[in-house]
Every structure is written in C-alpha cells, then in structure tokens.
mmCIF file of C-alpha atoms and ligand atoms in Angstrom:
data_model
loop_
_atom_site.group_PDB
_atom_site.id
_atom_site.type_symbol
_atom_site.label_atom_id
_atom_site.label_comp_id
_atom_site.label_asym_id
_atom_site.label_seq_id
_atom_site.Cartn_x
_atom_site.Cartn_y
_atom_site.Cartn_z
ATOM 1 C CA MET D 445 4.272 -12.954 -1.928
ATOM 2 C CA LEU D 446 1.137 -10.862 -2.129
ATOM 3 C CA SER D 447 0.372 -7.226 -1.605
ATOM 4 C CA GLY D 448 -2.490 -4.923 -2.438
ATOM 5 C CA ILE D 449 -3.356 -1.293 -2.653
ATOM 6 C CA GLN D 450 -6.692 0.469 -2.921
ATOM 7 C CA PRO D 451 -7.443 2.444 -6.085
ATOM 8 C CA THR D 452 -8.865 5.316 -4.052
ATOM 9 C CA ALA D 453 -6.962 8.284 -5.481
ATOM 10 C CA ASP D 454 -6.023 9.631 -8.918
ATOM 11 C CA SER D 455 -2.397 9.313 -7.902
ATOM 12 C CA PHE D 456 -0.436 7.411 -5.280
ATOM 13 C CA HIS D 457 1.662 9.542 -2.952
ATOM 14 C CA PHE D 458 5.184 9.319 -1.530
ATOM 15 C CA GLY D 459 3.928 7.473 1.572
ATOM 16 C CA ASN D 460 2.351 4.734 -0.525
ATOM 17 C CA TYR D 461 5.385 4.572 -2.772
ATOM 18 C CA PHE D 462 8.210 4.514 -0.233
ATOM 19 C CA GLY D 463 6.222 2.656 2.423
ATOM 20 C CA ALA D 464 4.955 -0.112 0.186
ATOM 21 C CA ILE D 465 4.979 -0.045 -3.627
ATOM 22 C CA ARG D 466 8.700 0.476 -4.045
ATOM 23 C CA GLN D 467 9.368 -2.940 -2.536
ATOM 24 C CA TRP D 468 7.135 -4.713 -5.012
ATOM 25 C CA PRO D 469 9.365 -4.828 -8.102
ATOM 26 C CA LEU D 470 12.372 -5.819 -5.979
ATOM 27 C CA MET D 471 10.759 -9.131 -5.119
ATOM 28 C CA GLN D 472 9.826 -10.320 -8.581
ATOM 29 C CA ASP D 473 12.993 -12.261 -9.223
ATOM 30 C CA GLU D 474 13.058 -14.379 -6.118
ATOM 31 C CA HIS D 475 9.369 -14.843 -5.335
ATOM 32 C CA ASP D 476 6.095 -15.707 -6.987
ATOM 33 C CA THR D 477 4.581 -12.260 -6.771
ATOM 34 C CA PHE D 478 0.881 -11.340 -6.757
ATOM 35 C CA TYR D 479 -0.010 -7.647 -6.770
ATOM 36 C CA MET D 480 -3.593 -6.597 -6.465
ATOM 37 C CA LEU D 481 -5.757 -3.526 -6.898
ATOM 38 C CA ALA D 482 -8.146 -3.763 -3.975
ATOM 39 C CA ASP D 483 -11.302 -2.398 -5.602
ATOM 40 C CA MET D 484 -13.531 -4.384 -3.237
ATOM 41 C CA HIS D 485 -11.854 -2.696 -0.288
ATOM 42 C CA ALA D 486 -12.321 0.657 -2.012
ATOM 43 C CA ILE D 487 -16.130 0.413 -1.807
ATOM 44 C CA THR D 488 -16.144 0.069 2.002
ATOM 45 C CA VAL D 489 -16.233 3.868 2.247
ATOM 46 C CA ASP D 490 -17.889 6.536 0.070
ATOM 47 C CA PHE D 491 -16.923 6.288 -3.578
ATOM 48 C CA ASP D 492 -18.005 7.261 -7.053
ATOM 49 C CA PRO D 493 -18.308 4.435 -9.654
ATOM 50 C CA ASN D 494 -16.805 6.352 -12.581
ATOM 51 C CA GLU D 495 -13.960 7.542 -10.405
ATOM 52 C CA LEU D 496 -13.324 4.031 -9.119
ATOM 53 C CA ARG D 497 -13.094 2.638 -12.664
ATOM 54 C CA GLU D 498 -10.687 5.359 -13.772
ATOM 55 C CA ARG D 499 -8.592 5.071 -10.617
ATOM 56 C CA THR D 500 -8.262 1.336 -11.059
ATOM 57 C CA TYR D 501 -6.645 1.899 -14.474
ATOM 58 C CA ARG D 502 -4.540 4.754 -13.171
ATOM 59 C CA SER D 503 -3.321 2.634 -10.269
ATOM 60 C CA ALA D 504 -2.444 -0.272 -12.556
ATOM 61 C CA ALA D 505 -0.467 2.073 -14.814
ATOM 62 C CA GLN D 506 1.392 3.561 -11.850
ATOM 63 C CA LEU D 507 2.342 0.142 -10.525
ATOM 64 C CA ILE D 508 3.779 -0.806 -13.915
ATOM 65 C CA ALA D 509 5.566 2.562 -14.131
ATOM 66 C CA ALA D 510 7.007 1.802 -10.680
ATOM 67 C CA GLY D 511 8.509 -1.415 -12.032
ATOM 68 C CA VAL D 512 5.900 -4.125 -11.507
ATOM 69 C CA ASP D 513 6.464 -6.356 -14.530
ATOM 70 C CA PRO D 514 3.260 -8.078 -15.700
ATOM 71 C CA GLU D 515 5.348 -10.874 -17.191
ATOM 72 C CA ARG D 516 6.960 -11.771 -13.881
ATOM 73 C CA SER D 517 4.152 -10.811 -11.484
ATOM 74 C CA ALA D 518 0.440 -11.428 -11.516
ATOM 75 C CA LEU D 519 -0.988 -7.898 -11.576
ATOM 76 C CA PHE D 520 -4.736 -8.084 -11.152
ATOM 77 C CA VAL D 521 -7.959 -6.555 -9.905
ATOM 78 C CA GLN D 522 -9.406 -8.046 -6.716
ATOM 79 C CA SER D 523 -13.002 -8.225 -8.023
ATOM 80 C CA HIS D 524 -11.825 -10.300 -11.018
ATOM 81 C CA VAL D 525 -10.960 -13.145 -8.653
ATOM 82 C CA PRO D 526 -14.173 -14.184 -6.846
ATOM 83 C CA GLN D 527 -12.316 -16.539 -4.503
ATOM 84 C CA HIS D 528 -11.299 -13.550 -2.340
ATOM 85 C CA ALA D 529 -14.915 -12.854 -1.396
ATOM 86 C CA GLN D 530 -15.628 -16.551 -0.980
ATOM 87 C CA LEU D 531 -12.774 -17.077 1.461
ATOM 88 C CA ALA D 532 -13.569 -13.806 3.250
ATOM 89 C CA TRP D 533 -16.994 -15.203 4.136
ATOM 90 C CA VAL D 534 -15.410 -18.231 5.734
ATOM 91 C CA LEU D 535 -12.984 -16.047 7.689
ATOM 92 C CA ASN D 536 -15.847 -13.810 8.851
ATOM 93 C CA CYS D 537 -17.332 -16.915 10.423
ATOM 94 C CA ILE D 538 -14.235 -17.661 12.505
ATOM 95 C CA THR D 539 -13.600 -14.059 13.616
ATOM 96 C CA GLY D 540 -15.021 -12.727 16.883
ATOM 97 C CA MET D 541 -17.059 -9.517 16.869
ATOM 98 C CA GLY D 542 -14.834 -8.126 19.614
ATOM 99 C CA GLU D 543 -11.701 -9.102 17.736
ATOM 100 C CA ALA D 544 -12.851 -7.276 14.594
ATOM 101 C CA GLY D 545 -14.025 -4.302 16.661
ATOM 102 C CA ARG D 546 -10.511 -3.788 18.018
ATOM 103 C CA MET D 547 -9.036 -2.969 14.609
ATOM 104 C CA THR D 548 -7.730 0.583 14.868
ATOM 105 C CA GLN D 549 -8.289 1.390 11.187
ATOM 106 C CA PHE D 550 -11.987 0.544 11.592
ATOM 107 C CA LYS D 551 -12.198 2.626 14.735
ATOM 108 C CA ASP D 552 -10.505 5.603 13.025
ATOM 109 C CA LYS D 553 -12.452 5.433 9.799
ATOM 110 C CA SER D 554 -15.830 4.699 11.368
ATOM 111 C CA SER D 555 -15.518 7.447 13.953
ATOM 112 C CA LYS D 556 -14.958 10.040 11.220
ATOM 113 C CA GLY D 557 -18.434 9.829 9.695
ATOM 114 C CA GLY D 558 -20.212 8.632 12.857
ATOM 115 C CA THR D 559 -20.377 4.917 13.703
ATOM 116 C CA ASP D 560 -23.968 4.606 12.464
ATOM 117 C CA ARG D 561 -22.925 5.606 8.973
ATOM 118 C CA ALA D 562 -20.000 3.173 8.788
ATOM 119 C CA SER D 563 -20.777 0.188 6.554
ATOM 120 C CA VAL D 564 -20.652 -3.449 7.598
ATOM 121 C CA GLY D 565 -18.147 -3.774 4.741
ATOM 122 C CA LEU D 566 -15.777 -1.444 6.587
ATOM 123 C CA PHE D 567 -16.119 -3.653 9.648
ATOM 124 C CA THR D 568 -15.327 -6.829 7.700
ATOM 125 C CA TYR D 569 -12.514 -5.163 5.692
ATOM 126 C CA PRO D 570 -9.727 -6.916 7.669
ATOM 127 C CA MET D 571 -11.158 -10.382 7.001
ATOM 128 C CA LEU D 572 -11.282 -9.663 3.268
ATOM 129 C CA MET D 573 -7.674 -8.517 3.507
ATOM 130 C CA ALA D 574 -6.773 -11.722 5.345
ATOM 131 C CA ALA D 575 -8.456 -13.683 2.554
ATOM 132 C CA ASP D 576 -6.400 -11.764 -0.047
ATOM 133 C CA VAL D 577 -3.225 -12.986 1.594
ATOM 134 C CA LEU D 578 -4.189 -16.507 2.634
ATOM 135 C CA ILE D 579 -5.783 -17.517 -0.660
ATOM 136 C CA TYR D 580 -2.305 -17.361 -2.306
ATOM 137 C CA GLN D 581 -0.529 -19.071 0.592
ATOM 138 C CA ALA D 582 1.643 -15.959 0.744
ATOM 139 C CA ASP D 583 4.400 -16.084 3.328
ATOM 140 C CA ARG D 584 5.490 -12.463 3.050
ATOM 141 C CA VAL D 585 3.396 -9.342 2.715
ATOM 142 C CA PRO D 586 5.104 -5.992 2.010
ATOM 143 C CA VAL D 587 3.067 -3.126 3.513
ATOM 144 C CA GLY D 588 3.471 0.090 5.489
ATOM 145 C CA GLU D 589 3.369 0.183 9.271
ATOM 146 C CA ASP D 590 -0.343 1.075 9.394
ATOM 147 C CA GLN D 591 -1.279 -2.384 8.066
ATOM 148 C CA ARG D 592 0.595 -4.315 10.769
ATOM 149 C CA GLN D 593 -2.478 -4.937 12.904
ATOM 150 C CA HIS D 594 -4.417 -6.341 9.942
ATOM 151 C CA LEU D 595 -1.581 -8.749 9.272
ATOM 152 C CA GLU D 596 -1.538 -9.820 12.906
ATOM 153 C CA LEU D 597 -5.221 -10.668 12.541
ATOM 154 C CA THR D 598 -4.436 -12.532 9.312
ATOM 155 C CA ARG D 599 -1.858 -14.619 11.180
ATOM 156 C CA ASP D 600 -4.309 -15.322 13.997
ATOM 157 C CA LEU D 601 -7.025 -16.414 11.587
ATOM 158 C CA ALA D 602 -4.648 -18.644 9.622
ATOM 159 C CA GLY D 603 -3.492 -20.289 12.854
ATOM 160 C CA ARG D 604 -7.065 -20.689 14.131
ATOM 161 C CA PHE D 605 -8.279 -22.274 10.898
ATOM 162 C CA ASN D 606 -5.299 -24.628 10.791
ATOM 163 C CA HIS D 607 -5.860 -25.619 14.397
ATOM 164 C CA ARG D 608 -9.570 -26.290 13.991
ATOM 165 C CA PHE D 609 -9.718 -27.809 10.542
ATOM 166 C CA GLY D 610 -6.214 -29.124 9.854
ATOM 167 C CA LYS D 611 -3.171 -27.450 8.342
ATOM 168 C CA THR D 612 -4.374 -25.474 5.339
ATOM 169 C CA PHE D 613 -2.767 -22.032 5.327
ATOM 170 C CA ILE D 614 0.764 -20.719 5.477
ATOM 171 C CA VAL D 615 0.987 -18.269 8.384
ATOM 172 C CA PRO D 616 2.333 -15.100 6.697
ATOM 173 C CA SER D 617 4.829 -12.531 8.008
ATOM 174 C CA PRO D 618 4.572 -8.810 7.403
ATOM 175 C CA TYR D 619 7.470 -7.262 5.522
ATOM 176 C CA ILE D 620 7.816 -3.692 6.728
ATOM 177 C CA VAL D 621 10.859 -1.679 5.734
ATOM 178 C CA LYS D 622 11.643 0.202 8.906
ATOM 179 C CA GLU D 623 13.270 3.329 7.500
ATOM 180 C CA THR D 624 10.376 4.271 5.234
ATOM 181 C CA ALA D 625 7.530 2.618 7.134
ATOM 182 C CA LYS D 626 6.045 6.013 7.877
ATOM 183 C CA ILE D 627 6.494 8.987 5.588
ATOM 184 C CA LEU D 628 5.079 12.045 7.323
ATOM 185 C CA ASP D 629 2.875 14.894 6.189
ATOM 186 C CA LEU D 630 5.069 17.743 4.870
ATOM 187 C CA GLN D 631 2.948 20.348 6.607
ATOM 188 C CA ASP D 632 2.269 18.397 9.794
ATOM 189 C CA PRO D 633 5.223 16.071 10.373
ATOM 190 C CA THR D 634 3.619 14.538 13.439
ATOM 191 C CA SER D 635 1.027 12.643 11.358
ATOM 192 C CA LYS D 636 1.466 10.306 8.406
ATOM 193 C CA MET D 637 1.219 11.443 4.828
ATOM 194 C CA SER D 638 -2.281 10.285 3.891
ATOM 195 C CA LYS D 639 -4.525 10.779 0.901
ATOM 196 C CA SER D 640 -7.631 11.098 3.040
ATOM 197 C CA ALA D 641 -6.260 13.112 5.952
ATOM 198 C CA SER D 642 -3.453 15.313 4.597
ATOM 199 C CA ALA D 643 -3.898 18.786 3.135
ATOM 200 C CA PRO D 644 -2.760 19.019 -0.534
ATOM 201 C CA ASN D 645 0.500 20.721 0.461
ATOM 202 C CA GLY D 646 1.262 17.943 2.917
ATOM 203 C CA ILE D 647 1.517 15.218 0.279
ATOM 204 C CA ILE D 648 3.582 14.679 -2.840
ATOM 205 C CA GLU D 649 1.754 12.719 -5.481
ATOM 206 C CA LEU D 650 3.626 10.507 -7.885
ATOM 207 C CA LEU D 651 1.708 12.042 -10.789
ATOM 208 C CA GLU D 652 2.272 15.575 -9.629
ATOM 209 C CA ASP D 653 3.603 18.325 -11.863
ATOM 210 C CA PRO D 654 7.382 18.322 -11.142
ATOM 211 C CA LYS D 655 7.478 22.077 -10.483
ATOM 212 C CA LYS D 656 4.599 21.854 -8.037
ATOM 213 C CA ALA D 657 6.220 18.902 -6.257
ATOM 214 C CA ALA D 658 9.497 20.820 -5.950
ATOM 215 C CA LYS D 659 7.658 23.784 -4.463
ATOM 216 C CA LYS D 660 5.961 21.592 -1.865
ATOM 217 C CA ILE D 661 9.351 20.338 -0.696
ATOM 218 C CA ARG D 662 10.736 23.862 -0.507
ATOM 219 C CA SER D 663 7.787 24.953 1.613
ATOM 220 C CA ALA D 664 7.735 21.878 3.854
ATOM 221 C CA VAL D 665 7.512 22.655 7.559
ATOM 222 C CA THR D 666 10.921 22.335 9.245
ATOM 223 C CA ASP D 667 11.873 22.582 12.849
ATOM 224 C CA SER D 668 13.524 25.252 14.927
ATOM 225 C CA GLY D 669 17.323 25.211 14.834
ATOM 226 C CA ASP D 670 19.332 24.924 11.639
ATOM 227 C CA GLU D 671 21.243 21.689 11.862
ATOM 228 C CA ILE D 672 20.470 19.028 9.256
ATOM 229 C CA ARG D 673 20.318 16.090 11.601
ATOM 230 C CA PHE D 674 17.986 13.090 11.942
ATOM 231 C CA ASP D 675 16.079 13.352 15.227
ATOM 232 C CA GLN D 676 12.566 11.983 14.958
ATOM 233 C CA GLU D 677 11.535 13.233 18.369
ATOM 234 C CA ASN D 678 12.764 16.832 18.269
ATOM 235 C CA LYS D 679 13.129 17.459 14.538
ATOM 236 C CA PRO D 680 10.323 15.492 12.843
ATOM 237 C CA GLY D 681 10.183 17.832 9.823
ATOM 238 C CA ILE D 682 13.834 17.654 8.794
ATOM 239 C CA SER D 683 13.968 13.948 9.720
ATOM 240 C CA ASN D 684 11.118 13.239 7.314
ATOM 241 C CA LEU D 685 12.924 15.106 4.521
ATOM 242 C CA LEU D 686 16.103 13.155 5.284
ATOM 243 C CA THR D 687 14.134 9.920 5.004
ATOM 244 C CA ILE D 688 12.783 10.972 1.601
ATOM 245 C CA TYR D 689 16.237 12.093 0.438
ATOM 246 C CA SER D 690 17.731 8.793 1.499
ATOM 247 C CA ALA D 691 14.954 6.783 -0.131
ATOM 248 C CA LEU D 692 15.354 8.648 -3.425
ATOM 249 C CA THR D 693 19.137 8.425 -3.619
ATOM 250 C CA GLY D 694 19.903 5.191 -1.799
ATOM 251 C CA ALA D 695 22.439 7.101 0.348
ATOM 252 C CA SER D 696 22.314 6.448 4.082
ATOM 253 C CA VAL D 697 20.934 9.151 6.370
ATOM 254 C CA ALA D 698 24.341 9.349 8.077
ATOM 255 C CA ALA D 699 26.061 10.026 4.747
ATOM 256 C CA ILE D 700 23.556 12.748 3.875
ATOM 257 C CA GLU D 701 23.973 14.426 7.275
ATOM 258 C CA LYS D 702 27.716 14.463 6.661
ATOM 259 C CA GLU D 703 27.310 15.931 3.195
ATOM 260 C CA TYR D 704 25.194 18.800 4.540
ATOM 261 C CA VAL D 705 27.202 19.671 7.648
ATOM 262 C CA GLY D 706 27.274 23.444 8.051
ATOM 263 C CA GLN D 707 24.605 24.042 5.375
ATOM 264 C CA GLN D 708 21.212 25.664 5.861
ATOM 265 C CA TYR D 709 17.799 24.017 5.706
ATOM 266 C CA GLY D 710 17.113 26.091 2.592
ATOM 267 C CA GLN D 711 20.047 24.616 0.642
ATOM 268 C CA PHE D 712 19.097 21.107 1.644
ATOM 269 C CA LYS D 713 15.487 21.654 0.626
ATOM 270 C CA VAL D 714 16.477 23.032 -2.778
ATOM 271 C CA ALA D 715 18.640 19.966 -3.429
ATOM 272 C CA LEU D 716 15.836 17.631 -2.343
ATOM 273 C CA SER D 717 13.252 19.529 -4.387
ATOM 274 C CA GLU D 718 15.352 18.918 -7.507
ATOM 275 C CA LEU D 719 15.657 15.215 -6.745
ATOM 276 C CA VAL D 720 11.906 15.000 -6.274
ATOM 277 C CA ALA D 721 11.172 16.827 -9.536
ATOM 278 C CA ASP D 722 13.589 14.526 -11.390
ATOM 279 C CA PHE D 723 11.748 11.543 -9.984
ATOM 280 C CA VAL D 724 8.112 12.542 -10.557
ATOM 281 C CA GLY D 725 8.679 13.972 -14.064
ATOM 282 C CA PRO D 726 9.688 10.730 -15.812
ATOM 283 C CA PHE D 727 7.360 8.705 -13.592
ATOM 284 C CA GLY D 728 4.375 10.736 -14.807
ATOM 285 C CA GLU D 729 5.456 10.347 -18.432
ATOM 286 C CA ARG D 730 5.736 6.577 -18.115
ATOM 287 C CA THR D 731 2.330 6.351 -16.464
ATOM 288 C CA ASN D 732 0.609 8.529 -19.060
ATOM 289 C CA ALA D 733 2.068 6.487 -21.906
ATOM 290 C CA LEU D 734 0.603 3.323 -20.336
ATOM 291 C CA LEU D 735 -2.770 5.019 -19.830
ATOM 292 C CA ASP D 736 -2.926 5.844 -23.529
ATOM 293 C CA ASP D 737 -3.363 2.146 -24.315
ATOM 294 C CA ARG D 738 -6.333 0.894 -22.294
ATOM 295 C CA ALA D 739 -6.668 -2.272 -24.360
ATOM 296 C CA GLU D 740 -3.168 -3.278 -23.360
ATOM 297 C CA LEU D 741 -3.929 -2.558 -19.689
ATOM 298 C CA ASP D 742 -7.069 -4.707 -19.974
ATOM 299 C CA ARG D 743 -5.009 -7.501 -21.470
ATOM 300 C CA ILE D 744 -2.457 -7.287 -18.651
ATOM 301 C CA LEU D 745 -5.143 -7.311 -15.940
ATOM 302 C CA THR D 746 -7.017 -10.217 -17.527
ATOM 303 C CA SER D 747 -3.892 -12.297 -17.761
ATOM 304 C CA GLY D 748 -2.970 -11.392 -14.163
ATOM 305 C CA ALA D 749 -6.424 -12.511 -12.983
ATOM 306 C CA GLU D 750 -6.022 -15.841 -14.813
ATOM 307 C CA LYS D 751 -2.749 -16.546 -13.002
ATOM 308 C CA ALA D 752 -4.302 -15.506 -9.693
ATOM 309 C CA LYS D 753 -7.443 -17.609 -10.167
ATOM 310 C CA ALA D 754 -5.432 -20.737 -10.895
ATOM 311 C CA LEU D 755 -3.865 -20.642 -7.435
ATOM 312 C CA ALA D 756 -6.809 -19.136 -5.553
ATOM 313 C CA SER D 757 -9.228 -21.821 -6.737
ATOM 314 C CA GLN D 758 -6.923 -24.571 -5.448
ATOM 315 C CA THR D 759 -6.779 -23.051 -1.968
ATOM 316 C CA LEU D 760 -10.523 -22.453 -1.872
ATOM 317 C CA ALA D 761 -11.289 -26.044 -2.865
ATOM 318 C CA GLN D 762 -9.127 -27.278 -0.015
ATOM 319 C CA VAL D 763 -10.786 -24.882 2.448
ATOM 320 C CA TYR D 764 -14.299 -25.949 1.393
ATOM 321 C CA ASP D 765 -13.348 -29.579 1.783
ATOM 322 C CA ARG D 766 -11.897 -29.024 5.281
ATOM 323 C CA LEU D 767 -15.063 -27.177 6.287
ATOM 324 C CA GLY D 768 -17.253 -30.096 5.333
ATOM 325 C CA PHE D 769 -18.919 -28.407 2.373
ATOM 326 C CA VAL D 770 -20.114 -31.077 -0.041
ATOM 327 C CA LEU D 771 -17.892 -30.764 -3.117
HETATM 328 P P1 ATP J 1412 -5.990 6.600 3.536
HETATM 329 O O1 ATP J 1412 -5.571 7.950 3.981
HETATM 330 O O2 ATP J 1412 -7.243 6.592 2.711
HETATM 331 O O3 ATP J 1412 -5.965 5.578 4.630
HETATM 332 P P2 ATP J 1412 -3.406 6.130 2.629
HETATM 333 O O4 ATP J 1412 -2.881 7.339 1.987
HETATM 334 O O5 ATP J 1412 -3.013 5.861 4.059
HETATM 335 O O6 ATP J 1412 -4.950 6.145 2.499
HETATM 336 P P3 ATP J 1412 -3.503 3.391 1.755
HETATM 337 O O7 ATP J 1412 -4.198 3.121 0.488
HETATM 338 O O8 ATP J 1412 -4.184 3.083 3.037
HETATM 339 O O9 ATP J 1412 -3.013 4.907 1.755
HETATM 340 O O10 ATP J 1412 -2.110 2.666 1.780
HETATM 341 C C1 ATP J 1412 -1.491 1.974 0.742
HETATM 342 C C2 ATP J 1412 -0.163 1.442 1.216
HETATM 343 O O11 ATP J 1412 0.718 2.520 1.475
HETATM 344 C C3 ATP J 1412 -0.224 0.641 2.504
HETATM 345 O O12 ATP J 1412 0.635 -0.468 2.432
HETATM 346 C C4 ATP J 1412 0.215 1.606 3.551
HETATM 347 O O13 ATP J 1412 0.807 0.950 4.646
HETATM 348 C C5 ATP J 1412 1.220 2.447 2.793
HETATM 349 N N1 ATP J 1412 1.264 3.801 3.308
HETATM 350 C C6 ATP J 1412 0.257 4.707 3.298
HETATM 351 N N2 ATP J 1412 0.639 5.871 3.819
HETATM 352 C C7 ATP J 1412 1.938 5.711 4.189
HETATM 353 C C8 ATP J 1412 2.906 6.549 4.796
HETATM 354 N N3 ATP J 1412 2.630 7.812 5.107
HETATM 355 N N4 ATP J 1412 4.142 6.059 5.026
HETATM 356 C C9 ATP J 1412 4.445 4.786 4.694
HETATM 357 N N5 ATP J 1412 3.581 3.934 4.118
HETATM 358 C C10 ATP J 1412 2.340 4.373 3.868
HETATM 359 N N1 LTN J 1413 -5.579 -2.657 3.256
HETATM 360 C C1 LTN J 1413 -4.475 -2.337 2.401
HETATM 361 C C2 LTN J 1413 -4.667 -2.771 0.987
HETATM 362 C C3 LTN J 1413 -4.773 -4.239 0.919
HETATM 363 C C4 LTN J 1413 -3.728 -5.185 1.172
HETATM 364 C C5 LTN J 1413 -4.335 -6.469 0.989
HETATM 365 C C6 LTN J 1413 -2.390 -5.083 1.536
HETATM 366 C C7 LTN J 1413 -5.878 -4.942 0.614
HETATM 367 N N2 LTN J 1413 -5.617 -6.269 0.640
HETATM 368 C C8 LTN J 1413 -3.589 -7.624 1.194
HETATM 369 C C9 LTN J 1413 -1.665 -6.263 1.724
HETATM 370 C C10 LTN J 1413 -2.277 -7.514 1.561
HETATM 371 C C11 LTN J 1413 -4.296 -0.840 2.427
HETATM 372 O O1 LTN J 1413 -5.175 -0.101 2.682
HETATM 373 N N3 LTN J 1413 -3.162 -0.393 2.124
#
C-alpha cells in the first residue's frame, strides 16, 4: 500500500484529512504501508524553497499526529528515494503525449496561469505519480476522488509495460472511501474544499485555532429550508456538514438526521462546531510537540527512506533489466 501527499501548505485541511489521510493509519496492521511526502510533485508549480522545507516537516508531523506510526509504516520524503525519478523517466517514454494531455488536473492547473507558463514538470506529474505507486508494487492506493484519473493512467501504464516487456508490475486499484471522497468548500458547497482554490473561510485546517475553526462551521453556507437532511443535489451545504459530522463521530448520516429531527440548522451547526474544535485542538498540540524535535523527525524520515529504498531498488533493477539496459 502506498499513498502520497504534497507538502504544499502549512496545514492540511479537512478535505485532505477525511478524503485521504484518515485512511492511512487504519491500514498499518494488515498491509505493508508506504506513506510519502511528495516534495518533487510540489515543485511542479510555483513554490518557495524555505516554505517547502518547512512544510515538509510540518506535513510529516501532521501525518504522525494523525496516527501514521513510523515503526509500522515507512514514512518518507519522495526526493530521498531517487528511484521514483528514475522510474518516472521510463514511464514518460511509454506514455503518449495525447494521453498525458488528457489529464484533467493538468488542464485545470495549466489553464490557471496560462498554458505557456505551465512547466513540463506539471505535464509529467502523473507519470511521476505512477512511478511512486508502481515502484513499491502497491496494490491499493488510498486517495480522494480527484486522483482517480491519475490512478487509471497508472493502471494503464503498468499493464502496457507488463505487456511489452513481461510481467513486472502489480496493477494497482484505487481505494476511495465514497462517503468522504469529496469534502466541499464551506462557503461554496458546489466546489471541493481546496487549499489553492478555496477562500480561507471555506476550509478548515487541521492546525487551525479551535475557536476560529468553530466559527467557520457556524458561518458555513447552508441551504434554504430548515430540515437537517442529506440531499447532495438540493442541499449541498447541509449535506457537506452532515458528512463532516458523520466522519468525526463515526455515526451514520441516517442516525444523525434522526437525532436532529425538528431542530434548526443553528443548533446543528453549534453542535458540529464543538466537535470540530475538540478535534483540531488536541491535533494541533500533538503536531506542535512533534515539530519541537526536528532531530527526531529527521531520524524518522531517514529510516523511512531506507525502508523505501530497499524495495524501490529491487523493482528498478528488474525494470532496467527488462528494458535491455546493460546492468
Ligand atoms: P490543491 O488545491 O493544491 O489541488 P488540495 O487541497 O486539492 O490541493 P491535494 O494536495 O491535491 O489537496 O490532495 C491531497 C489528498 O487529499 C488527495 O488524496 C486528494 O484526493 C485529497 N483531497 C483533497 N481535497 C479533498 C476534498 N475536498 N475532499 C476529499 N479529498 C480531498
Ligand atoms: N498527486 C497526489 C499526491 C501523490 C500521490 C502519489 C498520491 C503523489 N504521488 C502516489 C497517491 C499515490 C495529490 O496531489 N494528492
């Protein structure tokens, strides 16, 4: 099992957490788990070097605070394991230009700053992501819905390589938890909560001040009517809050609807705002404690990279051999 996340913000947000990260610790007992900070993906768009360094540490600390256990999982930084870039080159060479050009994330991100300004790195991003997965022979990849297309490409490339050069890669399946696959913007519940696209009031950060987080929930946009009922189509605002409530408590949406029959949006939002504050408060404390000991974080990341390299180098050697590279 492998997953990755880009260290592109000071804090992860509820979309990242419920859509992806929360699954990570749950898999440590039954799978060989590899969790990666995708710093090489982070430089495909504008970035600041000092910020990137700091965000890489902050992201590592948040993943541990979220329950990733460095003893049971390999927690590492992508650039520490050179085999990712080496395999990505090979995958670039078996990917069609048209195929890569159809990736919607590339189209979205490159259209924002004008296609001429988009880097070649942004274009080849999906092949690096495919390399991340295939180099560990991962069979399951927990991500949010927006990464589905990249995983489809990963499957296609694995199949194509196997077909042309002999069975080498496991063809991986995405693991997308349906209920929380898309957490929506609190202010604009028709688009996803996103660190690059959402306004500050539209996202809840994991490292947010608990009082501020509670306030954002209380001022979230809700729909006309007053019934607390899940209806994605007609009540996207309240449905999103129900999803968050359910994810935080483990209660089913149906049970929550029942609990709040006859109550107002306001009462429901106050209850949810308290749950959110109770979650982010201790989470922030755990993360800050980890960030106080950088040497320990370095030790964890170095040991994670060692575990990762051991497996990645085996796969790469096999790939090079199949390709006819002289070993
Ligand atoms: P950006 O806005 O820069 O694209 P992002 O906020 O969408 O960033 P990513 O770093 O692209 O976050 O995503 C990290 C992980 O979180 C991915 O697995 C992604 O699928 C998941 N994710 C991101 N946003 C959401 C969301 N709103 N709901 C569910 N999952 C999400
Ligand atoms: N593209 C992903 C991060 C990512 C990833 C991966 C996820 C990089 N490599 C490999 C799963 C598997 C994102 O933006 N969330």
